[in-house]
N, CA, C and O atoms as a DFTB+ gen file, in Angstrom:
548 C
 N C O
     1  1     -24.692      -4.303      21.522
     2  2     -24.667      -3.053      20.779
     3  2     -23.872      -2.015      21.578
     4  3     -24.128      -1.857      22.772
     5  1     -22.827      -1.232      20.908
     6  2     -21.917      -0.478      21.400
     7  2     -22.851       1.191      22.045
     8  3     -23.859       1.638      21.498
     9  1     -22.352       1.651      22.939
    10  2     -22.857       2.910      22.899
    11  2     -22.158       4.136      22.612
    12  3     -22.385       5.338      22.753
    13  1     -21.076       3.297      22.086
    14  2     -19.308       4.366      21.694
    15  2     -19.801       4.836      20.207
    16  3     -20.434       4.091      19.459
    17  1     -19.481       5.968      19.934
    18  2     -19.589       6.585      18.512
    19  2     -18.654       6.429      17.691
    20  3     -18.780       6.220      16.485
    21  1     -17.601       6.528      18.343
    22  2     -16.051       6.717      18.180
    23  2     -15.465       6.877      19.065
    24  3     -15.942       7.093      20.180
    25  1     -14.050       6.798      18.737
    26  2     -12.338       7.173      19.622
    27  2     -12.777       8.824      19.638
    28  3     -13.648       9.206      18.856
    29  1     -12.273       9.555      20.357
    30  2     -12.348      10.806      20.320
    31  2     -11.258      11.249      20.621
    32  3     -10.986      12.290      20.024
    33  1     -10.344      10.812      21.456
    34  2      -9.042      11.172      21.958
    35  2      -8.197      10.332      22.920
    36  3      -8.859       9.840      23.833
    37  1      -7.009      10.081      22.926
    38  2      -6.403       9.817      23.616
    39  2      -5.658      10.717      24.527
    40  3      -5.375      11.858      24.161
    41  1      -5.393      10.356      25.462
    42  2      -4.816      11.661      27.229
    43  2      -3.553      11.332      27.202
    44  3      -3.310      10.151      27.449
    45  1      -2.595      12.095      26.952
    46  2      -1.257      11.939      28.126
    47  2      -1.093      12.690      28.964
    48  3      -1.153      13.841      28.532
    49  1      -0.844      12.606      30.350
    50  2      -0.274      13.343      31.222
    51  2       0.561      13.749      31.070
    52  3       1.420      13.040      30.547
    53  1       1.002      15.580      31.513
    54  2       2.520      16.128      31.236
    55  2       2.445      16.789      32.220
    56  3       1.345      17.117      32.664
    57  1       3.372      17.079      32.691
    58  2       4.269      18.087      33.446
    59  2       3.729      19.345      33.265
    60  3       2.998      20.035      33.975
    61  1       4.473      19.593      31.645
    62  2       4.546      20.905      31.090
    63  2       4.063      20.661      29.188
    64  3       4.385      19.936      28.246
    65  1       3.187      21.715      29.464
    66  2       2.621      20.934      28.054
    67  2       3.772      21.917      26.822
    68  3       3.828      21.587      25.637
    69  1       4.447      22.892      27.292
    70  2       5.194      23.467      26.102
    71  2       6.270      22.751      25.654
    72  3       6.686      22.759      24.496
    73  1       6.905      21.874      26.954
    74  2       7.527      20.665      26.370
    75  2       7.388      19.523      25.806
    76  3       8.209      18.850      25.183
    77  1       5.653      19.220      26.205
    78  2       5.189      17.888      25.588
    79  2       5.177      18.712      23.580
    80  3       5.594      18.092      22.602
    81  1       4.718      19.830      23.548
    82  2       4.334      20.165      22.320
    83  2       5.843      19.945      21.160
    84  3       5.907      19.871      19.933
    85  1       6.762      19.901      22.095
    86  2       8.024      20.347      21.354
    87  2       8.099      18.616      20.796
    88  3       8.730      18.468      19.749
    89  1       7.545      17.430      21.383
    90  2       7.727      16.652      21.026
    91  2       6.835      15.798      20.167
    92  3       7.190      14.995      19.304
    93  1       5.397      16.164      20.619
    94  2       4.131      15.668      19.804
    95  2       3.796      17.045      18.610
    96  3       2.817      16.729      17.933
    97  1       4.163      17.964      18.345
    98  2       3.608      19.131      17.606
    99  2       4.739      19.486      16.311
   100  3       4.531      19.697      15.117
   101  1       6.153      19.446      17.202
   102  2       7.570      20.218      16.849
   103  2       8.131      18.891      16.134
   104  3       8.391      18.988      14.935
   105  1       8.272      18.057      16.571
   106  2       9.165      16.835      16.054
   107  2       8.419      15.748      15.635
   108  3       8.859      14.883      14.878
   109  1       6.851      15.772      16.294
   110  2       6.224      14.088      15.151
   111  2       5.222      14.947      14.477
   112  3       4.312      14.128      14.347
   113  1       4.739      16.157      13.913
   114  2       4.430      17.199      13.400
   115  2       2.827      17.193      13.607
   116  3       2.138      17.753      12.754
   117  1       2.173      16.526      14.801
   118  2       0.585      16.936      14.706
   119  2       0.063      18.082      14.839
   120  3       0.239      18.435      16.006
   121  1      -0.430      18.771      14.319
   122  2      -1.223      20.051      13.889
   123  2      -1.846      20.667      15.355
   124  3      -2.667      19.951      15.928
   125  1      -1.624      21.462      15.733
   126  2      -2.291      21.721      16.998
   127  2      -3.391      21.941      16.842
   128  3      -3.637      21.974      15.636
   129  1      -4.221      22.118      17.433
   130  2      -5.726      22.170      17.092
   131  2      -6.476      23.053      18.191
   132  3      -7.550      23.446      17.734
   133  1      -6.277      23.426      19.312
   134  2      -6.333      24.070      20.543
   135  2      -5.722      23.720      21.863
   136  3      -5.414      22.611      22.300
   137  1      -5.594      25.104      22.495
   138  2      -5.607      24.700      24.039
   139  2      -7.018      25.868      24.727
   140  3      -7.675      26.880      24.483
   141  1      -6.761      24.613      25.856
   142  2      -7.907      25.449      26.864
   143  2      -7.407      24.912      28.168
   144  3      -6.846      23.884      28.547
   145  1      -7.972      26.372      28.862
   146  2      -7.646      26.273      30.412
   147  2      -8.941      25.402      31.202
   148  3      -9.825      25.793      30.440
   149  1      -9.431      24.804      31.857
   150  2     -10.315      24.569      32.551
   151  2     -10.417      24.618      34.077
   152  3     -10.306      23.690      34.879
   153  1     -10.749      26.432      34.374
   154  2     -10.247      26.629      35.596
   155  2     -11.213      25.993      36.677
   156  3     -10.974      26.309      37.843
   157  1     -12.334      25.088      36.428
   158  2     -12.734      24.537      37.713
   159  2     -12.014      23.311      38.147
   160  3     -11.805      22.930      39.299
   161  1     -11.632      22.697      36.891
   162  2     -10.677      21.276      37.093
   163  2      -9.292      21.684      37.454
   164  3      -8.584      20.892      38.076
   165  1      -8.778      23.059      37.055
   166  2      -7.277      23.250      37.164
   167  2      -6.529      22.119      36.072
   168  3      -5.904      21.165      36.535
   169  1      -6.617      22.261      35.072
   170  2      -6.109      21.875      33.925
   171  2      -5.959      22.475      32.832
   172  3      -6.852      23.306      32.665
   173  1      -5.194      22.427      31.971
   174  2      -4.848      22.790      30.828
   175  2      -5.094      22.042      29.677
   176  3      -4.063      21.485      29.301
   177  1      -6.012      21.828      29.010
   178  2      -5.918      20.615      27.995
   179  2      -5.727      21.030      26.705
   180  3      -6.335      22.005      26.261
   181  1      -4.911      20.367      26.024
   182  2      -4.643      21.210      24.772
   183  2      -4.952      19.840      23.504
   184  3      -5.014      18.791      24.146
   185  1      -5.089      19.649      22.468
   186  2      -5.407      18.898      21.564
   187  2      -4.982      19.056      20.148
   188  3      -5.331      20.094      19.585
   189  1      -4.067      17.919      19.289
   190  2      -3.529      17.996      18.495
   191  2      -4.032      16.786      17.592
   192  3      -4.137      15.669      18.098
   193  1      -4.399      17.045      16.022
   194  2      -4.705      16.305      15.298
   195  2      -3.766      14.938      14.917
   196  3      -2.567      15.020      14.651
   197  1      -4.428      13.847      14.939
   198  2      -3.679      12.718      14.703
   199  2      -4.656      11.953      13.334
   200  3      -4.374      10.831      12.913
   201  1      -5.399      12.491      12.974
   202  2      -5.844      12.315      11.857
   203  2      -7.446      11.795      11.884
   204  3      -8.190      12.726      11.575
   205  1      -8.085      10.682      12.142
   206  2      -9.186      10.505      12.926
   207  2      -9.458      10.701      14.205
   208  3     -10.647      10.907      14.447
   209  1      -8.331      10.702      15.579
   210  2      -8.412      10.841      16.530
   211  2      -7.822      11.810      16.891
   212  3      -6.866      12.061      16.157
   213  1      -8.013      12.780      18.061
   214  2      -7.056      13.648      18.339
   215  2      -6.112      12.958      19.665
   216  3      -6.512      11.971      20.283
   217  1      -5.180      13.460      19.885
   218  2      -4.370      13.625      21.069
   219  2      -4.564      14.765      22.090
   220  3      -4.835      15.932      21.810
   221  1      -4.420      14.348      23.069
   222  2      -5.073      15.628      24.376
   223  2      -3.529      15.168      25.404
   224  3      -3.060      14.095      25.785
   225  1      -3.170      16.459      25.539
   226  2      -2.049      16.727      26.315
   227  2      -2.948      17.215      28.019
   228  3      -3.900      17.974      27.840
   229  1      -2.744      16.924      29.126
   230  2      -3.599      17.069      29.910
   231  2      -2.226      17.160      31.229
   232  3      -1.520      16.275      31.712
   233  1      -2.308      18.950      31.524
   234  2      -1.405      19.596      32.663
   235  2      -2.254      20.035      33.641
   236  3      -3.206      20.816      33.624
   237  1      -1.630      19.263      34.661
   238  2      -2.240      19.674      36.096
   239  2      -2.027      20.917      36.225
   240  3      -0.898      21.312      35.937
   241  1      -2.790      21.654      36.577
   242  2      -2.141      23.213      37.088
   243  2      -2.365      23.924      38.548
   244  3      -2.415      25.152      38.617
   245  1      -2.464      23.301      39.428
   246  2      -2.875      22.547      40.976
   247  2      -2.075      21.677      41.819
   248  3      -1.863      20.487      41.586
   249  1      -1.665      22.302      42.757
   250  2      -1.166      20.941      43.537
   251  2      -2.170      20.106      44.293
   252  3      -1.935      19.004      44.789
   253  1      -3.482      20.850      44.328
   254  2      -4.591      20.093      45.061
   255  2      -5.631      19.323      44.112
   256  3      -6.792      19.209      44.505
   257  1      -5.343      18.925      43.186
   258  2      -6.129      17.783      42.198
   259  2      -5.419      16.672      41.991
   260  3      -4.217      16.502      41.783
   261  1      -6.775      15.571      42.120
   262  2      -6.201      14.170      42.117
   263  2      -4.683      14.266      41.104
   264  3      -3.703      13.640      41.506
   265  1      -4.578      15.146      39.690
   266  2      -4.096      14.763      38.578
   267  2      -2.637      15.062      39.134
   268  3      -1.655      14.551      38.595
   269  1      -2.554      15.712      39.975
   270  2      -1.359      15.870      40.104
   271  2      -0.626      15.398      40.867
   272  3       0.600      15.427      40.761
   273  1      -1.262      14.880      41.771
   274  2      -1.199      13.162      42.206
   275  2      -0.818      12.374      41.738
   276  3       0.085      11.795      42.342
   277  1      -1.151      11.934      40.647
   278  2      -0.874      11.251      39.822
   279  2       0.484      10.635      39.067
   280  3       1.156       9.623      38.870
   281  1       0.331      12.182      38.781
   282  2       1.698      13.186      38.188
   283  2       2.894      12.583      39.100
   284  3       3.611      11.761      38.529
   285  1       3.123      12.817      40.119
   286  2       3.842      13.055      41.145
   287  2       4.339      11.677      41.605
   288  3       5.459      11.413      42.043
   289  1       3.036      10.637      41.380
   290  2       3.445       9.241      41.973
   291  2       3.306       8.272      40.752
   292  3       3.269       7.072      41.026
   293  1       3.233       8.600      39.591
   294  2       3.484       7.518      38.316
   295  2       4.378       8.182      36.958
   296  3       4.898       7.457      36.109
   297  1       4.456       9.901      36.930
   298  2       4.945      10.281      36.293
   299  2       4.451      10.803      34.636
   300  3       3.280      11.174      34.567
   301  1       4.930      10.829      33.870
   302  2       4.150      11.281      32.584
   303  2       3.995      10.212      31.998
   304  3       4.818       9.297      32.042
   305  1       2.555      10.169      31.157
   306  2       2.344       9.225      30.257
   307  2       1.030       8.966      29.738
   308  3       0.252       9.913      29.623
   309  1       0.584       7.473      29.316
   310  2      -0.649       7.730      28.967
   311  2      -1.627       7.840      30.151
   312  3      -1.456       7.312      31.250
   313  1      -2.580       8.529      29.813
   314  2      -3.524       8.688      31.150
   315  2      -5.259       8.028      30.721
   316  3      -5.754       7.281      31.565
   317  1      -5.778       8.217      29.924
   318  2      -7.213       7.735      29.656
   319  2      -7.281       7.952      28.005
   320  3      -6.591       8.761      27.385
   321  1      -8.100       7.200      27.532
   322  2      -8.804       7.163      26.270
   323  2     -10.434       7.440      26.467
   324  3     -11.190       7.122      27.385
   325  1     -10.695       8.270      25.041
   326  2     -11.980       8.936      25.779
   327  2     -12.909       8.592      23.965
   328  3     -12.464       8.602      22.817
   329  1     -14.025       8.380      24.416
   330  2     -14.891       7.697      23.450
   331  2     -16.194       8.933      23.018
   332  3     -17.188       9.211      23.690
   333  1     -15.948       9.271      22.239
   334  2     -17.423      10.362      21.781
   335  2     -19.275       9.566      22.092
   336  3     -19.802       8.712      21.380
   337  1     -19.570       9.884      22.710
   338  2     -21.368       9.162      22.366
   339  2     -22.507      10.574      22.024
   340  3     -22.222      11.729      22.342
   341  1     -23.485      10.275      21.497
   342  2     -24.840      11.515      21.128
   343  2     -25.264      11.893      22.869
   344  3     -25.514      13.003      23.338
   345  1     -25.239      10.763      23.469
   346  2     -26.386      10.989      24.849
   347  2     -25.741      10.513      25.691
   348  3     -25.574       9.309      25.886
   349  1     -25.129      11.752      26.527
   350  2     -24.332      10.864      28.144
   351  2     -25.009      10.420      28.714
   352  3     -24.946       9.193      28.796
   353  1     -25.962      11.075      29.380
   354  2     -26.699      10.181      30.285
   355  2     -27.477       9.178      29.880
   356  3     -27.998       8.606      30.838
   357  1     -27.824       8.641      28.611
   358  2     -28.494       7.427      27.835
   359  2     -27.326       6.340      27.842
   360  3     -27.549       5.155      27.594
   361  1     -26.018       6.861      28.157
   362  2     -25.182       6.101      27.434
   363  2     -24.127       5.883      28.775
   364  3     -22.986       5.421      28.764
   365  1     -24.840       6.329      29.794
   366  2     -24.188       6.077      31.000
   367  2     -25.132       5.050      31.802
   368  3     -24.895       4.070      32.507
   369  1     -26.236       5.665      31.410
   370  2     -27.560       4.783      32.151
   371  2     -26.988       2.862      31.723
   372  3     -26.745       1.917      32.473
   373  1     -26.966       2.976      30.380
   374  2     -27.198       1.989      29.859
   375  2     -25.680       1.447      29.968
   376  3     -25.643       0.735      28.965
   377  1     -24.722       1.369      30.417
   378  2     -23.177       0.851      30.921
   379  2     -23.975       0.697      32.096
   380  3     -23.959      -0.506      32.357
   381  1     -24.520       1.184      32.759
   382  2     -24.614       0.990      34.104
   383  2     -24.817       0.083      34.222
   384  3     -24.055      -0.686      34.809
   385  1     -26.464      -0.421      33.486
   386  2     -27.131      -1.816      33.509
   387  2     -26.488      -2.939      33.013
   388  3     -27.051      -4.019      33.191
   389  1     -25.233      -2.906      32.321
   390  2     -24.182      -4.126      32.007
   391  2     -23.461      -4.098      33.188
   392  3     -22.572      -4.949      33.168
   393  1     -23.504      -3.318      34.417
   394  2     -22.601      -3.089      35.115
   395  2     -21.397      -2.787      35.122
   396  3     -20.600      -3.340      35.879
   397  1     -21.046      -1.808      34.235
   398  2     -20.106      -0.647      34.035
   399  2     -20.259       0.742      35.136
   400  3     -21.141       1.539      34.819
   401  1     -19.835       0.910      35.797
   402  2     -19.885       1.896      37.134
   403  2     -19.238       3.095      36.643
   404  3     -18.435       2.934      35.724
   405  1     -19.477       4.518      37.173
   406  2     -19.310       5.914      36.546
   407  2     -18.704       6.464      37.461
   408  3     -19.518       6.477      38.384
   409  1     -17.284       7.187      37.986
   410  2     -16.786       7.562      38.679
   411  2     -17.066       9.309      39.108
   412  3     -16.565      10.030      39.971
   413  1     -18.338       9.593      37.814
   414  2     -18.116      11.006      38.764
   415  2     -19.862      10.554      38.527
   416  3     -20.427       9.845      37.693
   417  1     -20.314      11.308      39.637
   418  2     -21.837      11.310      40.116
   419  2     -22.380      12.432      38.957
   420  3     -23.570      12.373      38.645
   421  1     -21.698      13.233      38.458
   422  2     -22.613      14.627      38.100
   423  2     -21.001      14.576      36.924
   424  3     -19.822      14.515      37.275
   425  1     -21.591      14.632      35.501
   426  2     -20.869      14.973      33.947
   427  2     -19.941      16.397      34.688
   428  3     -20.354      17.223      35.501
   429  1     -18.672      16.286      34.090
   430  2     -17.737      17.707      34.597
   431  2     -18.256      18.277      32.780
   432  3     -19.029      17.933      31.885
   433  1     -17.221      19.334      33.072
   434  2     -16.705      20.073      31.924
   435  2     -15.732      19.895      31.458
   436  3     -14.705      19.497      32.008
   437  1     -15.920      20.189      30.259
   438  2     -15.161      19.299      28.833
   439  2     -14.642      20.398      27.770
   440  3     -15.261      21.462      27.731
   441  1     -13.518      20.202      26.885
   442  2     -13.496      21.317      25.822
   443  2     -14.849      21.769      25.281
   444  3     -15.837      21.035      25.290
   445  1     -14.841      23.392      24.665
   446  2     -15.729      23.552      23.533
   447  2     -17.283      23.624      24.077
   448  3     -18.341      23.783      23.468
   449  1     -16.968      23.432      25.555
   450  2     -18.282      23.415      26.167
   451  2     -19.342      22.217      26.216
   452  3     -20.550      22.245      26.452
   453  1     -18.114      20.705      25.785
   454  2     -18.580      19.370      25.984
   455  2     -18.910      19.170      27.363
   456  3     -18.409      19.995      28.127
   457  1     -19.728      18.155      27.944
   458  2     -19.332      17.525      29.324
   459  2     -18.927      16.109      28.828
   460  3     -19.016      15.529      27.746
   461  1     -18.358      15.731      30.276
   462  2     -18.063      14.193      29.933
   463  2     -17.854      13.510      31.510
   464  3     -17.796      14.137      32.568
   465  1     -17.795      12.559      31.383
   466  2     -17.517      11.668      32.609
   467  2     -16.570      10.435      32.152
   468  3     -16.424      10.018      31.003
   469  1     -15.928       9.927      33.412
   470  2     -15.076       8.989      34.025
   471  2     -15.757       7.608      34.146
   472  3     -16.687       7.598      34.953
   473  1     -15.526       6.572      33.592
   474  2     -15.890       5.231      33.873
   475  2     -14.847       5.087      34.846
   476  3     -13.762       5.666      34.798
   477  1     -15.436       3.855      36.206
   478  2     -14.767       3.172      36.836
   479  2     -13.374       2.529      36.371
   480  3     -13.540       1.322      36.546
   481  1     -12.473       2.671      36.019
   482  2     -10.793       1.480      35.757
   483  2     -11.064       0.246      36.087
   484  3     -10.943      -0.727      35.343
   485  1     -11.499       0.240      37.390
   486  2     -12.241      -1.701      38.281
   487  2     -12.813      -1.948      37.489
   488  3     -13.062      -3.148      37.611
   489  1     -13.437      -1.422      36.287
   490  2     -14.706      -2.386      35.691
   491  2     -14.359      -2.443      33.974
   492  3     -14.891      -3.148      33.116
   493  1     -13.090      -1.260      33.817
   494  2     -12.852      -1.800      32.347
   495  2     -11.363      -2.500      32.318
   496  3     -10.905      -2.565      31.177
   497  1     -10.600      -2.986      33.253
   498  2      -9.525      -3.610      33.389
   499  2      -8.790      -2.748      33.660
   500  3      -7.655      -3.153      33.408
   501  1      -8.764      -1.660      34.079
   502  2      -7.868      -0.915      34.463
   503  2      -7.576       0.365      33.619
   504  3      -7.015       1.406      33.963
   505  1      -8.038       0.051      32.586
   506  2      -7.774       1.231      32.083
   507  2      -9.356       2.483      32.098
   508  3     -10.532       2.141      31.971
   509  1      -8.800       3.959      32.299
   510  2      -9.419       4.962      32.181
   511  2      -9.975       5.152      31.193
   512  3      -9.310       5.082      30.160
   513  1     -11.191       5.420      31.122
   514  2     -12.154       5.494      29.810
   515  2     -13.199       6.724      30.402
   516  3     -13.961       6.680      31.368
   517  1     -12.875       8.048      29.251
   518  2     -13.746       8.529      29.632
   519  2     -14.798       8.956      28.532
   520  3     -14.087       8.923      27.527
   521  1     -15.760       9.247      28.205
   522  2     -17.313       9.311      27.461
   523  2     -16.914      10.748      27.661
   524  3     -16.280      11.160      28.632
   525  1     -17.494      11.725      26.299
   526  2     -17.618      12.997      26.540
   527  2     -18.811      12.938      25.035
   528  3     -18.861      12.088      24.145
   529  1     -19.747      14.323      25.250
   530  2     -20.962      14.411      24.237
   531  2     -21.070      15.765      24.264
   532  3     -20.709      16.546      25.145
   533  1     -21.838      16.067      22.752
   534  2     -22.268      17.153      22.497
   535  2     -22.285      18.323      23.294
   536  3     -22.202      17.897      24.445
   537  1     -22.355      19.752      23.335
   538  2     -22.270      20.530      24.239
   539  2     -23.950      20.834      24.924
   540  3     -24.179      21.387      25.999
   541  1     -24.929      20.319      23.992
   542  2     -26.300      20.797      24.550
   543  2     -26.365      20.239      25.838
   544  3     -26.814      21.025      26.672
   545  1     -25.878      18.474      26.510
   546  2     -26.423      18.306      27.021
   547  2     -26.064      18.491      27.950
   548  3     -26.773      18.290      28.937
């Protein structure tokens, strides 16, 4: 039994998100939908409708975060896919016990006043998967 609700978004890494927009917003025409700053992460995340799923444009705005790291040594592109659930910590607990491992100890902050967390890459093949839920919890 899944503990995923849904797709919620897919991540690309950018540079500069006024140029990513000129190409995901301006020329393949997705609807913007917001941006937000997230000044404890030093990011910019902005989000554009793709019809069931959104797209999340995700700018380092830091030279001292992993992301820009990232940035710097793989370049722009896709970065994580992120899965909606009702209950993070029900739904982290319970990956755990399949042995699915959680890369941040303590849920960050998320648009809209979501939190969410980071699954391990080692344990889903490599790719970034991150869980984000409701704002209560």
């Amino acid at each position: 039994m899944s503990v995923f609700n849904r797709l919620d978004h897919i991540a690309i890494l950018v540079a500069d998100t006024e140029k990513a927009l000129e190409v995901f917003h301006h020329k393949l025409g997705f609807p913007l939908v917001f941006s937000e700053i997230l000044e404890d992460q030093g990011v910019r995340l902005t989000h554009l409708d793709m019809g069931s799923v959104q797209l999340q444009l995700v700018q380092p705005l830091r030279d001292d975060i992993p992301l820009a790291r990232v940035l710097a040594e793989k370049g722009e592109g896709l970065h994580h896919i992120c899965f909606y659930v009702d209950d993070l910590s029900r739904s982290v607990d319970d990956l755990r016990m399949r042995g699915v491992g959680c890369r941040d100890a303590l849920p960050r902050s998320a648009p809209h006043g979501k939190k969410a967390v980071f699954l391990k890459p080692e344990d889903t093949y490599g790719v970034l998967v991150e869980l984000t839920s409701p704002p209560q919890q």
